[in-house]
PDB file of C-alpha atoms in Angstrom:
ATOM      1  CA  GLN R  10      22.871  22.017  -8.078  1.00  0.00           C
ATOM      2  CA  ALA R  11      25.501  20.857 -10.552  1.00  0.00           C
ATOM      3  CA  VAL R  12      28.619  18.930  -9.308  1.00  0.00           C
ATOM      4  CA  VAL R  13      31.973  19.791 -10.516  1.00  0.00           C
ATOM      5  CA  THR R  14      34.531  17.080 -10.483  1.00  0.00           C
ATOM      6  CA  GLN R  15      38.374  17.033 -10.192  1.00  0.00           C
ATOM      7  CA  GLU R  16      40.990  14.491  -9.647  1.00  0.00           C
ATOM      8  CA  PRO R  17      41.461  14.149  -5.886  1.00  0.00           C
ATOM      9  CA  SER R  18      45.277  13.896  -6.215  1.00  0.00           C
ATOM     10  CA  LEU R  19      47.911  13.881  -8.709  1.00  0.00           C
ATOM     11  CA  THR R  20      51.723  13.648  -8.629  1.00  0.00           C
ATOM     12  CA  VAL R  21      54.238  15.187 -11.177  1.00  0.00           C
ATOM     13  CA  SER R  22      58.001  14.907 -11.251  1.00  0.00           C
ATOM     14  CA  PRO R  23      60.084  18.124 -11.058  1.00  0.00           C
ATOM     15  CA  GLY R  24      60.361  19.455 -14.562  1.00  0.00           C
ATOM     16  CA  GLY R  25      57.461  17.267 -15.709  1.00  0.00           C
ATOM     17  CA  THR R  26      54.002  17.968 -17.194  1.00  0.00           C
ATOM     18  CA  VAL R  27      50.706  17.328 -15.657  1.00  0.00           C
ATOM     19  CA  THR R  28      47.156  18.070 -16.698  1.00  0.00           C
ATOM     20  CA  LEU R  29      44.401  18.556 -14.138  1.00  0.00           C
ATOM     21  CA  THR R  30      40.705  18.393 -15.429  1.00  0.00           C
ATOM     22  CA  CYS R  31      37.508  19.828 -14.428  1.00  0.00           C
ATOM     23  CA  GLY R  32      34.298  18.038 -15.320  1.00  0.00           C
ATOM     24  CA  SER R  33      30.644  18.904 -14.949  1.00  0.00           C
ATOM     25  CA  SER R  34      27.613  16.761 -14.012  1.00  0.00           C
ATOM     26  CA  THR R  35      25.522  18.614 -16.637  1.00  0.00           C
ATOM     27  CA  GLY R  36      27.589  17.512 -19.510  1.00  0.00           C
ATOM     28  CA  ALA R  37      30.488  18.928 -21.480  1.00  0.00           C
ATOM     29  CA  VAL R  38      32.197  22.090 -20.049  1.00  0.00           C
ATOM     30  CA  THR R  39      31.932  24.997 -22.501  1.00  0.00           C
ATOM     31  CA  GLY R  40      33.651  28.387 -22.719  1.00  0.00           C
ATOM     32  CA  GLY R  41      30.316  29.924 -21.726  1.00  0.00           C
ATOM     33  CA  GLN R  42      30.803  28.502 -18.211  1.00  0.00           C
ATOM     34  CA  TYR R  43      33.928  30.717 -17.888  1.00  0.00           C
ATOM     35  CA  PRO R  44      36.220  28.048 -16.288  1.00  0.00           C
ATOM     36  CA  TYR R  45      38.523  29.414 -13.569  1.00  0.00           C
ATOM     37  CA  TRP R  46      41.574  27.759 -11.973  1.00  0.00           C
ATOM     38  CA  PHE R  47      42.874  28.742  -8.500  1.00  0.00           C
ATOM     39  CA  GLN R  48      45.940  27.736  -6.546  1.00  0.00           C
ATOM     40  CA  GLN R  49      45.961  27.406  -2.738  1.00  0.00           C
ATOM     41  CA  LYS R  50      48.992  26.718  -0.638  1.00  0.00           C
ATOM     42  CA  PRO R  51      48.591  25.720   3.036  1.00  0.00           C
ATOM     43  CA  GLY R  52      47.626  28.574   5.280  1.00  0.00           C
ATOM     44  CA  GLN R  53      47.202  31.045   2.417  1.00  0.00           C
ATOM     45  CA  ALA R  54      44.309  32.549   0.597  1.00  0.00           C
ATOM     46  CA  PRO R  55      43.733  31.138  -2.871  1.00  0.00           C
ATOM     47  CA  ARG R  56      44.950  33.005  -5.861  1.00  0.00           C
ATOM     48  CA  THR R  57      43.478  33.027  -9.360  1.00  0.00           C
ATOM     49  CA  LEU R  58      45.596  31.540 -12.131  1.00  0.00           C
ATOM     50  CA  ILE R  59      43.368  31.311 -15.164  1.00  0.00           C
ATOM     51  CA  TYR R  60      40.103  32.898 -15.908  1.00  0.00           C
ATOM     52  CA  ASP R  61      37.532  32.386 -18.807  1.00  0.00           C
ATOM     53  CA  THR R  62      39.106  29.134 -19.871  1.00  0.00           C
ATOM     54  CA  SER R  63      42.651  30.171 -20.894  1.00  0.00           C
ATOM     55  CA  ASN R  64      43.393  33.794 -19.816  1.00  0.00           C
ATOM     56  CA  LYS R  65      46.156  34.438 -17.376  1.00  0.00           C
ATOM     57  CA  HIS R  66      46.667  37.209 -14.821  1.00  0.00           C
ATOM     58  CA  SER R  67      49.806  39.148 -14.820  1.00  0.00           C
ATOM     59  CA  TRP R  68      50.971  37.105 -11.855  1.00  0.00           C
ATOM     60  CA  THR R  69      50.310  33.731 -13.456  1.00  0.00           C
ATOM     61  CA  PRO R  70      53.558  31.909 -14.233  1.00  0.00           C
ATOM     62  CA  ALA R  71      53.891  31.052 -18.014  1.00  0.00           C
ATOM     63  CA  ARG R  72      54.222  27.273 -17.161  1.00  0.00           C
ATOM     64  CA  PHE R  73      50.494  27.290 -16.446  1.00  0.00           C
ATOM     65  CA  SER R  74      47.979  27.156 -19.290  1.00  0.00           C
ATOM     66  CA  GLY R  75      44.244  26.536 -19.464  1.00  0.00           C
ATOM     67  CA  SER R  76      42.138  24.915 -22.193  1.00  0.00           C
ATOM     68  CA  LEU R  77      39.052  22.717 -22.894  1.00  0.00           C
ATOM     69  CA  LEU R  78      39.910  19.144 -23.407  1.00  0.00           C
ATOM     70  CA  GLY R  79      37.631  16.270 -24.036  1.00  0.00           C
ATOM     71  CA  GLY R  80      34.634  17.886 -22.714  1.00  0.00           C
ATOM     72  CA  LYS R  81      36.376  19.337 -19.596  1.00  0.00           C
ATOM     73  CA  ALA R  82      38.238  22.362 -18.632  1.00  0.00           C
ATOM     74  CA  ALA R  83      41.876  21.562 -18.166  1.00  0.00           C
ATOM     75  CA  LEU R  84      44.877  23.186 -16.426  1.00  0.00           C
ATOM     76  CA  THR R  85      48.267  22.090 -17.689  1.00  0.00           C
ATOM     77  CA  LEU R  86      51.492  22.623 -15.850  1.00  0.00           C
ATOM     78  CA  SER R  87      54.604  22.294 -17.998  1.00  0.00           C
ATOM     79  CA  GLY R  88      57.957  22.082 -16.285  1.00  0.00           C
ATOM     80  CA  ALA R  89      56.751  21.666 -12.764  1.00  0.00           C
ATOM     81  CA  ARG R  90      58.676  23.297  -9.933  1.00  0.00           C
ATOM     82  CA  PRO R  91      58.667  22.281  -6.118  1.00  0.00           C
ATOM     83  CA  GLU R  92      56.804  25.483  -5.375  1.00  0.00           C
ATOM     84  CA  ASP R  93      53.809  24.421  -7.574  1.00  0.00           C
ATOM     85  CA  GLU R  94      52.928  21.763  -4.953  1.00  0.00           C
ATOM     86  CA  ALA R  95      49.428  22.996  -3.802  1.00  0.00           C
ATOM     87  CA  GLU R  96      45.841  22.536  -4.007  1.00  0.00           C
ATOM     88  CA  TYR R  97      44.169  23.461  -7.246  1.00  0.00           C
ATOM     89  CA  TYR R  98      40.489  24.307  -7.634  1.00  0.00           C
ATOM     90  CA  CYS R  99      38.428  24.891 -10.651  1.00  0.00           C
ATOM     91  CA  LEU R 100      35.156  26.866 -10.752  1.00  0.00           C
ATOM     92  CA  LEU R 101      32.329  26.869 -13.314  1.00  0.00           C
ATOM     93  CA  SER R 102      29.449  29.142 -13.862  1.00  0.00           C
ATOM     94  CA  TYR R 103      25.907  27.809 -14.291  1.00  0.00           C
ATOM     95  CA  SER R 104      23.523  30.721 -15.347  1.00  0.00           C
ATOM     96  CA  GLY R 105      25.180  33.097 -12.799  1.00  0.00           C
ATOM     97  CA  ALA R 106      25.550  30.524  -9.964  1.00  0.00           C
ATOM     98  CA  ARG R 107      29.095  29.520  -9.390  1.00  0.00           C
ATOM     99  CA  VAL R 108      30.249  26.091  -8.308  1.00  0.00           C
ATOM    100  CA  PHE R 109      33.734  24.984  -7.147  1.00  0.00           C
ATOM    101  CA  GLY R 110      35.241  21.712  -7.784  1.00  0.00           C
ATOM    102  CA  GLY R 111      36.385  19.605  -4.903  1.00  0.00           C
ATOM    103  CA  GLY R 112      40.105  20.462  -5.506  1.00  0.00           C
ATOM    104  CA  THR R 113      43.086  18.494  -6.750  1.00  0.00           C
ATOM    105  CA  LYS R 114      46.163  18.063  -4.432  1.00  0.00           C
ATOM    106  CA  LEU R 115      49.138  18.188  -6.604  1.00  0.00           C
ATOM    107  CA  THR R 116      52.459  16.789  -5.280  1.00  0.00           C
ATOM    108  CA  VAL R 117      55.650  17.619  -7.032  1.00  0.00           C
ATOM    109  CA  LEU R 118      57.912  14.612  -6.343  1.00  0.00           C
TER     110      LEU R 118
ATOM    111  CA  GLN Q  16      47.723  48.176  -6.030  1.00  0.00           C
ATOM    112  CA  VAL Q  17      44.435  46.569  -5.441  1.00  0.00           C
ATOM    113  CA  GLN Q  18      43.829  45.350  -1.874  1.00  0.00           C
ATOM    114  CA  LEU Q  19      41.039  43.729  -0.027  1.00  0.00           C
ATOM    115  CA  VAL Q  20      41.243  43.975   3.855  1.00  0.00           C
ATOM    116  CA  GLN Q  21      38.688  41.987   5.744  1.00  0.00           C
ATOM    117  CA  SER Q  22      37.571  42.279   9.405  1.00  0.00           C
ATOM    118  CA  GLY Q  23      39.077  40.149  12.036  1.00  0.00           C
ATOM    119  CA  ALA Q  24      38.279  36.698  13.378  1.00  0.00           C
ATOM    120  CA  GLU Q  25      35.134  36.227  15.441  1.00  0.00           C
ATOM    121  CA  VAL Q  26      33.733  33.527  17.770  1.00  0.00           C
ATOM    122  CA  LYS Q  27      29.886  33.218  17.670  1.00  0.00           C
ATOM    123  CA  LYS Q  28      27.320  31.212  19.490  1.00  0.00           C
ATOM    124  CA  PRO Q  29      25.013  28.943  17.487  1.00  0.00           C
ATOM    125  CA  GLY Q  30      21.885  30.822  16.398  1.00  0.00           C
ATOM    126  CA  ALA Q  31      23.723  34.290  16.424  1.00  0.00           C
ATOM    127  CA  PRO Q  32      24.367  36.289  13.262  1.00  0.00           C
ATOM    128  CA  VAL Q  33      27.777  37.488  12.005  1.00  0.00           C
ATOM    129  CA  LYS Q  34      28.755  40.317   9.790  1.00  0.00           C
ATOM    130  CA  VAL Q  35      31.992  40.316   7.877  1.00  0.00           C
ATOM    131  CA  SER Q  36      33.502  43.462   6.131  1.00  0.00           C
ATOM    132  CA  CYS Q  37      35.796  43.629   3.147  1.00  0.00           C
ATOM    133  CA  LYS Q  38      37.278  47.203   2.382  1.00  0.00           C
ATOM    134  CA  ALA Q  39      38.700  47.817  -1.023  1.00  0.00           C
ATOM    135  CA  SER Q  40      41.541  50.024  -2.082  1.00  0.00           C
ATOM    136  CA  GLY Q  41      43.251  50.777  -5.268  1.00  0.00           C
ATOM    137  CA  TYR Q  42      40.223  50.670  -7.604  1.00  0.00           C
ATOM    138  CA  THR Q  43      36.888  52.377  -8.387  1.00  0.00           C
ATOM    139  CA  SER Q  44      34.467  50.202  -6.465  1.00  0.00           C
ATOM    140  CA  THR Q  45      31.554  50.377  -8.619  1.00  0.00           C
ATOM    141  CA  ARG Q  46      33.197  48.520 -11.542  1.00  0.00           C
ATOM    142  CA  TYR Q  47      34.298  45.684  -9.297  1.00  0.00           C
ATOM    143  CA  TYR Q  48      31.786  43.124  -8.092  1.00  0.00           C
ATOM    144  CA  THR Q  49      32.464  41.126  -5.169  1.00  0.00           C
ATOM    145  CA  HIS Q  50      32.059  37.411  -4.449  1.00  0.00           C
ATOM    146  CA  TRP Q  51      32.087  35.778  -0.989  1.00  0.00           C
ATOM    147  CA  VAL Q  52      33.638  32.325  -0.690  1.00  0.00           C
ATOM    148  CA  ARG Q  53      34.099  30.177   2.386  1.00  0.00           C
ATOM    149  CA  GLN Q  54      36.297  27.315   3.231  1.00  0.00           C
ATOM    150  CA  ALA Q  55      35.474  24.955   6.254  1.00  0.00           C
ATOM    151  CA  PRO Q  56      38.568  23.530   8.099  1.00  0.00           C
ATOM    152  CA  GLY Q  57      40.340  21.021   5.896  1.00  0.00           C
ATOM    153  CA  GLN Q  58      37.680  21.360   3.232  1.00  0.00           C
ATOM    154  CA  GLY Q  59      37.299  22.911  -0.279  1.00  0.00           C
ATOM    155  CA  LEU Q  60      36.052  26.203  -1.408  1.00  0.00           C
ATOM    156  CA  GLU Q  61      32.316  27.126  -1.392  1.00  0.00           C
ATOM    157  CA  TRP Q  62      30.707  30.021  -3.395  1.00  0.00           C
ATOM    158  CA  MET Q  63      28.357  31.977  -1.362  1.00  0.00           C
ATOM    159  CA  GLY Q  64      27.216  34.764  -3.602  1.00  0.00           C
ATOM    160  CA  ILE Q  65      27.957  37.969  -5.410  1.00  0.00           C
ATOM    161  CA  ILE Q  66      27.119  41.698  -4.961  1.00  0.00           C
ATOM    162  CA  ASN Q  67      27.206  44.424  -7.717  1.00  0.00           C
ATOM    163  CA  PRO Q  68      28.324  47.519  -5.912  1.00  0.00           C
ATOM    164  CA  SER Q  69      26.514  49.700  -8.482  1.00  0.00           C
ATOM    165  CA  GLY Q  70      22.937  49.474  -7.367  1.00  0.00           C
ATOM    166  CA  GLY Q  71      23.680  46.668  -4.849  1.00  0.00           C
ATOM    167  CA  SER Q  72      21.907  43.818  -6.663  1.00  0.00           C
ATOM    168  CA  THR Q  73      22.923  40.375  -5.484  1.00  0.00           C
ATOM    169  CA  SER Q  74      22.846  36.651  -6.267  1.00  0.00           C
ATOM    170  CA  TYR Q  75      23.214  34.058  -3.645  1.00  0.00           C
ATOM    171  CA  SER Q  76      23.830  30.315  -3.640  1.00  0.00           C
ATOM    172  CA  GLN Q  77      20.792  28.256  -3.296  1.00  0.00           C
ATOM    173  CA  LYS Q  78      22.132  26.592  -0.147  1.00  0.00           C
ATOM    174  CA  LEU Q  79      22.524  29.830   1.676  1.00  0.00           C
ATOM    175  CA  GLN Q  80      19.937  32.211   0.263  1.00  0.00           C
ATOM    176  CA  ASP Q  81      17.710  32.057   3.096  1.00  0.00           C
ATOM    177  CA  ARG Q  82      20.435  33.103   5.599  1.00  0.00           C
ATOM    178  CA  VAL Q  83      22.907  35.318   3.730  1.00  0.00           C
ATOM    179  CA  ILE Q  84      22.632  39.072   2.924  1.00  0.00           C
ATOM    180  CA  MET Q  85      25.356  41.012   1.070  1.00  0.00           C
ATOM    181  CA  THR Q  86      25.452  44.743   1.146  1.00  0.00           C
ATOM    182  CA  ARG Q  87      27.750  47.526   0.290  1.00  0.00           C
ATOM    183  CA  ASP Q  88      28.769  51.026   1.248  1.00  0.00           C
ATOM    184  CA  THR Q  89      30.087  52.812  -1.762  1.00  0.00           C
ATOM    185  CA  SER Q  90      31.166  55.802   0.362  1.00  0.00           C
ATOM    186  CA  THR Q  91      33.715  53.674   2.067  1.00  0.00           C
ATOM    187  CA  SER Q  92      34.309  51.032  -0.643  1.00  0.00           C
ATOM    188  CA  THR Q  93      33.278  48.369   1.798  1.00  0.00           C
ATOM    189  CA  VAL Q  94      31.242  45.299   1.148  1.00  0.00           C
ATOM    190  CA  TYR Q  95      29.514  43.366   3.941  1.00  0.00           C
ATOM    191  CA  MET Q  96      28.409  39.691   4.202  1.00  0.00           C
ATOM    192  CA  GLU Q  97      25.892  38.838   7.021  1.00  0.00           C
ATOM    193  CA  LEU Q  98      25.176  35.348   7.800  1.00  0.00           C
ATOM    194  CA  SER Q  99      22.420  34.531  10.186  1.00  0.00           C
ATOM    195  CA  SER Q 100      21.304  31.628  12.457  1.00  0.00           C
ATOM    196  CA  LEU Q 101      24.895  30.280  12.667  1.00  0.00           C
ATOM    197  CA  ARG Q 102      25.421  26.595  13.175  1.00  0.00           C
ATOM    198  CA  SER Q 103      28.570  24.663  13.787  1.00  0.00           C
ATOM    199  CA  GLU Q 104      28.990  23.830  10.047  1.00  0.00           C
ATOM    200  CA  ASP Q 105      29.392  27.563   9.293  1.00  0.00           C
ATOM    201  CA  THR Q 106      32.746  27.521  10.971  1.00  0.00           C
ATOM    202  CA  ALA Q 107      35.121  28.525   8.190  1.00  0.00           C
ATOM    203  CA  VAL Q 108      37.411  31.140   6.723  1.00  0.00           C
ATOM    204  CA  TYR Q 109      35.389  33.543   4.679  1.00  0.00           C
ATOM    205  CA  TYR Q 110      36.903  35.332   1.723  1.00  0.00           C
ATOM    206  CA  CYS Q 111      35.847  38.160  -0.371  1.00  0.00           C
ATOM    207  CA  VAL Q 112      36.968  38.198  -3.946  1.00  0.00           C
ATOM    208  CA  SER Q 113      36.700  41.145  -6.331  1.00  0.00           C
ATOM    209  CA  GLY Q 114      37.147  41.753 -10.016  1.00  0.00           C
ATOM    210  CA  ILE Q 115      35.937  43.763 -12.880  1.00  0.00           C
ATOM    211  CA  GLY Q 116      32.400  42.518 -13.944  1.00  0.00           C
ATOM    212  CA  GLY Q 117      32.409  39.775 -11.485  1.00  0.00           C
ATOM    213  CA  ARG Q 118      35.762  38.169 -12.318  1.00  0.00           C
ATOM    214  CA  PHE Q 119      37.592  36.380  -9.452  1.00  0.00           C
ATOM    215  CA  GLU Q 120      40.622  38.554  -9.354  1.00  0.00           C
ATOM    216  CA  TYR Q 121      41.731  39.885  -6.009  1.00  0.00           C
ATOM    217  CA  TRP Q 122      41.255  37.944  -2.855  1.00  0.00           C
ATOM    218  CA  GLY Q 123      40.992  39.217   0.678  1.00  0.00           C
ATOM    219  CA  GLN Q 124      43.058  37.781   3.470  1.00  0.00           C
ATOM    220  CA  GLY Q 125      40.264  35.839   4.890  1.00  0.00           C
ATOM    221  CA  THR Q 126      38.276  35.935   8.167  1.00  0.00           C
ATOM    222  CA  LEU Q 127      37.929  33.066  10.441  1.00  0.00           C
ATOM    223  CA  ILE Q 128      34.510  32.635  11.830  1.00  0.00           C
ATOM    224  CA  THR Q 129      34.115  30.073  14.643  1.00  0.00           C
ATOM    225  CA  VAL Q 130      30.717  28.894  15.789  1.00  0.00           C
ATOM    226  CA  SER Q 131      30.766  27.384  19.231  1.00  0.00           C
ATOM    227  CA  SER Q 132      28.777  27.251  22.316  1.00  0.00           C
TER     228      SER Q 132
END
């Protein structure tokens, strides 16, 4: 099974910008792997922020954006707020099978 | 307003099976596929599989394919996930997640399954 890799932890200052990445053990991440990004706060169910690389749901704050960057999927947070402190997970599709990354703990400090 | 309501927490003995339900409201169920995702305590998310409510076709993770069965009851808009031969490492919160055509869109509240003798 493929392995999906994320930074274990990142820190961003309030108002700052940070980019989280999502890599694949099989090579460059492509749009055909329909990258997803999820946010999870302690004690809560995850919620979906980004689907199919860069599409947002109606509830996704505008400060979050998704892209492909340097062979990886990327989630960029511009103008970080204290409430963005959370665990972020990406997910990639491999011919129907889905694999989550290990998660990135984002600290806003 | 789409809602997924899951069954309540359970404690199971090793070797027993468990069946978790996920009842949908607010959408036509045959358009929305349902994934199951689990999360062990303090750990990350793990994809378990997906069911297409129209016809009931399924696809499971390689790791769990010998022990998991996903079914649906279209008359009640309910999807079920049954996991057999439980072991301690199956202790986790189990989530259903639904969306059009298999998107991860709406999440259930989660069901804690504890496996303990």
